[in-house]
Amino acid sequence: MKVLVAVKRVVDYNVKVRVKADNSGVDLANVKMSMNPFCEIAVEEAVRLKEKGVATEIVVVSIGPTSAQEQLRTALALGADRAILVESAEELNSLAVAKLLNAVVAKEQPQLVILGKQAIDSDNNQTGQMLAALSGFAQGTFASKVEVSGDKVAVTREIDGGLQTVSLSLPAVVTTDLRLNEPRYASLPNIMKAKKKPLEVLTPDALGVSTASTTKTIKVEAPAARSAGIKVKSVAELVEKLKNEAKVI
Amino acid sequence: MTILVIAEHDNAALAPATLNTVAAAAKIGGDIHVLVAGAGASAVADAAGKVAGVAKVLVADNAAYAHQLPENIAPLVVELAGGYSHILAAATSNGKNILPRVAALLDVDQISEIISVESADTFKRPIYAGNAIATVQSSASIKVITVRATGFDPVAAEGGSAAVEAVSAAHDAGKSSFVGEELAQSDRPELTAAKIVVSGGRGMQNGDNFKHLYTLADKLGAAVGASRAAVDAGFVPNDMQVGQTGKIVAPQLYIAVGISGAIQHLAGMKDSKVIVAINKDEEAPIFQVADYGLVADLFEAIPELEKLV
C-alpha cells in the first residue's frame, strides 16, 4: 500500500526563540531550522512499514517555503521514495494545510497518511484531525503503536489516563506521539542517493485550494519572565522557607 | 451568544477540566450549554447540571459515543453547532482529538489551548513551547476553541440547576472501533488538578527509586510527575509526563527532583506558583526558574525532606 507522510520545516527544538521587538512574531532570521521532531517519527514509522513489507511506496509531502525542500530531502534520505512540495511563502493555518494535504491525498490515493501529532512552533495539534475530517478517513491520533492487518489498522494511542487501542478501517490518518519509535540517522550514501529521488513542486492554486483563514495573529509577546529565586543550603532551610515564607506546605 | 462546552468524562464522572472550560466560557459571556456525549452517562449529566453558570445540559446517550471516538462524536457536535457562537472543550487528549475534526467539518480554523479570553473573539495562547504568547483574533462564525485548564480557575461544581435535555441524534460512522485500554491506577490526586506536584527526572536513575518520590508525595498529598527523560527511560508510564508534549500543570508547589529543566519540560510547569529544584548539578537550567533551589544529592535530600514535612 501507499503511505503518505507530511513533514514540516520548523525552528530546531534546541533553539531558544526570541520574540521580535515589534511584537509581530518570533525572530526566525538566521535561526537553525530542522524537520519537526514528530514528523521525523512519522517518516521513520513509514519506513519501518516498508521494511516489514506492508508499505510499497512512501510519498513525503511538505507545505511551506522553497527551503522546505531540505526537509523533504532529509525524508528521502531516511527512506521515502519521492517528495511533493506545495510551495507557499506565507505561513498557513492548520485548516489551510489540511485542505492542501487533502488535495494531495485525492491525487495520490494513499491507504495510510502519517503526520506528527503537533508542530513544535505553532503547538496546534490540529492538522491530522482536520485532514481526517476533510478526507472522511478515520483517525488514530497520538499513536505509540501502529499495526496494519488487512484493511484495518490497530492504533495504540496515548491518552490522559494511560493507553487506548482503536481499530480503524483503511484508509486512515495516524498522528505520531514521541514514543512511537526512535528515528534513524540518514547515512551519507543515502543522503547522496536522496538527491536523485524525484521532488515535485506544486502550488495551492494548481491544487485548486483556497488558503483563506478566519484567524489572524494580532501580536506575539514574550511570556512573563520568571526570575531565579534563592539557593537554600539545607533541606531544613528549604522546609522552613516553604512553610513560613511561601506558605505552600 | 450561546456557548457549547463539550463535557470531559469517562461515562461515570465529570472530569474537573470541564469546570475550567466552563470558567473560560463564562469569561466569553452568554448562555452556557454543556454537551454530555457518552453511553450510560446519566450521572455525568446530573453533575453537569449542578455546575455553576450552566444554563442547559444536552445528553446524547448512545453506544456509538461510549469511547469518545471522534469519527462519531464530531458529526454530533457539528449537527448541534448551528445554534452556537462558540464551541469549547478542555485541551485534554479527548478535546484535542475531537475538536479539530469538528472545526474542519464546519470549515473554520480552530484555536488551541487558550490561556486567557481577551474578548468574545480574541484569545491568548502559548506557542513555541510557551516561549511566546500569541494574541489571536477569530472572525469565524462559530469559534472552535480548546481551553488549557491551568489558565482558568474552575467554577463551582455545585450550585447550578440546569435543565437536562436528551439529544436523540445517533451518528455511527462505522470507520473506527474501540479495542481496549490500559489505564494507570493511582490513589494520588490527578496530576493536572493537584495542588502539589513532585516530579522526577533522569536523576532518579531507575523506576524503583521513584518510590522515594511516592512516599514524599503521599505525605504531602501530592501527585507525582516525570520528565520525558524519565518516561523514555521506562522509569514511569508516559501519562505522568509533564511538558510541551505531556501534561501542563500549574500547582501551588512544584518540586523538580533530578530534572535538568529543558525548555520542553519548563513549558509544562513554569506557571506553577512556587518551584523547588533539587539537583546536584549547580548549572542545571531548572535553577533559573526555581524559587528555591537546593544543590544536593537527591538520594540524601529526599528522605530528609520526607522526615521534615
PDB file of C-alpha atoms in Angstrom, chain A residues 3 5 35 43-44 46-48 50-51 55-60 72-82 184-187 190-191 193-194 197:
ATOM      1  CA  VAL A   3       1.811   5.693   2.571  1.00  0.00           C
ATOM      2  CA  VAL A   5       3.812  11.288   5.193  1.00  0.00           C
ATOM      3  CA  MET A  35      12.341  18.759  10.452  1.00  0.00           C
ATOM      4  CA  VAL A  43       8.810   9.228   8.419  1.00  0.00           C
ATOM      5  CA  GLU A  44      10.525   6.515  10.490  1.00  0.00           C
ATOM      6  CA  ALA A  46       6.502   4.730   7.278  1.00  0.00           C
ATOM      7  CA  VAL A  47       9.994   3.407   6.520  1.00  0.00           C
ATOM      8  CA  ARG A  48       9.530   0.610   9.068  1.00  0.00           C
ATOM      9  CA  LYS A  50       8.028  -0.539   4.122  1.00  0.00           C
ATOM     10  CA  GLU A  51      10.759  -2.689   5.649  1.00  0.00           C
ATOM     11  CA  ALA A  55       4.035  -0.338   2.582  1.00  0.00           C
ATOM     12  CA  THR A  56       5.114  -0.400  -1.054  1.00  0.00           C
ATOM     13  CA  GLU A  57       5.685   3.289  -1.667  1.00  0.00           C
ATOM     14  CA  ILE A  58       6.305   6.234   0.645  1.00  0.00           C
ATOM     15  CA  VAL A  59       5.434   9.700  -0.611  1.00  0.00           C
ATOM     16  CA  VAL A  60       6.547  12.563   1.600  1.00  0.00           C
ATOM     17  CA  LEU A  72      11.961  16.711   2.062  1.00  0.00           C
ATOM     18  CA  ARG A  73      15.484  15.644   1.011  1.00  0.00           C
ATOM     19  CA  THR A  74      16.092  14.569   4.606  1.00  0.00           C
ATOM     20  CA  ALA A  75      12.954  12.422   4.483  1.00  0.00           C
ATOM     21  CA  LEU A  76      14.094  10.950   1.153  1.00  0.00           C
ATOM     22  CA  ALA A  77      17.464  10.133   2.718  1.00  0.00           C
ATOM     23  CA  LEU A  78      15.667   8.353   5.554  1.00  0.00           C
ATOM     24  CA  GLY A  79      13.863   6.110   3.066  1.00  0.00           C
ATOM     25  CA  ALA A  80      10.934   7.917   1.433  1.00  0.00           C
ATOM     26  CA  ASP A  81      10.588   7.204  -2.305  1.00  0.00           C
ATOM     27  CA  ARG A  82       9.518  10.559  -3.667  1.00  0.00           C
ATOM     28  CA  ARG A 184      17.253   6.599  12.474  1.00  0.00           C
ATOM     29  CA  TYR A 185      20.028   8.814  11.164  1.00  0.00           C
ATOM     30  CA  ALA A 186      20.481   9.222   7.442  1.00  0.00           C
ATOM     31  CA  SER A 187      23.745   7.697   6.186  1.00  0.00           C
ATOM     32  CA  ASN A 190      21.575   7.625   1.454  1.00  0.00           C
ATOM     33  CA  ILE A 191      21.871  11.417   1.556  1.00  0.00           C
ATOM     34  CA  LYS A 193      21.038   8.918  -3.260  1.00  0.00           C
ATOM     35  CA  ALA A 194      18.246  11.180  -1.963  1.00  0.00           C
ATOM     36  CA  LYS A 197      14.970  10.982  -5.987  1.00  0.00           C
TER      37      LYS A 197
END
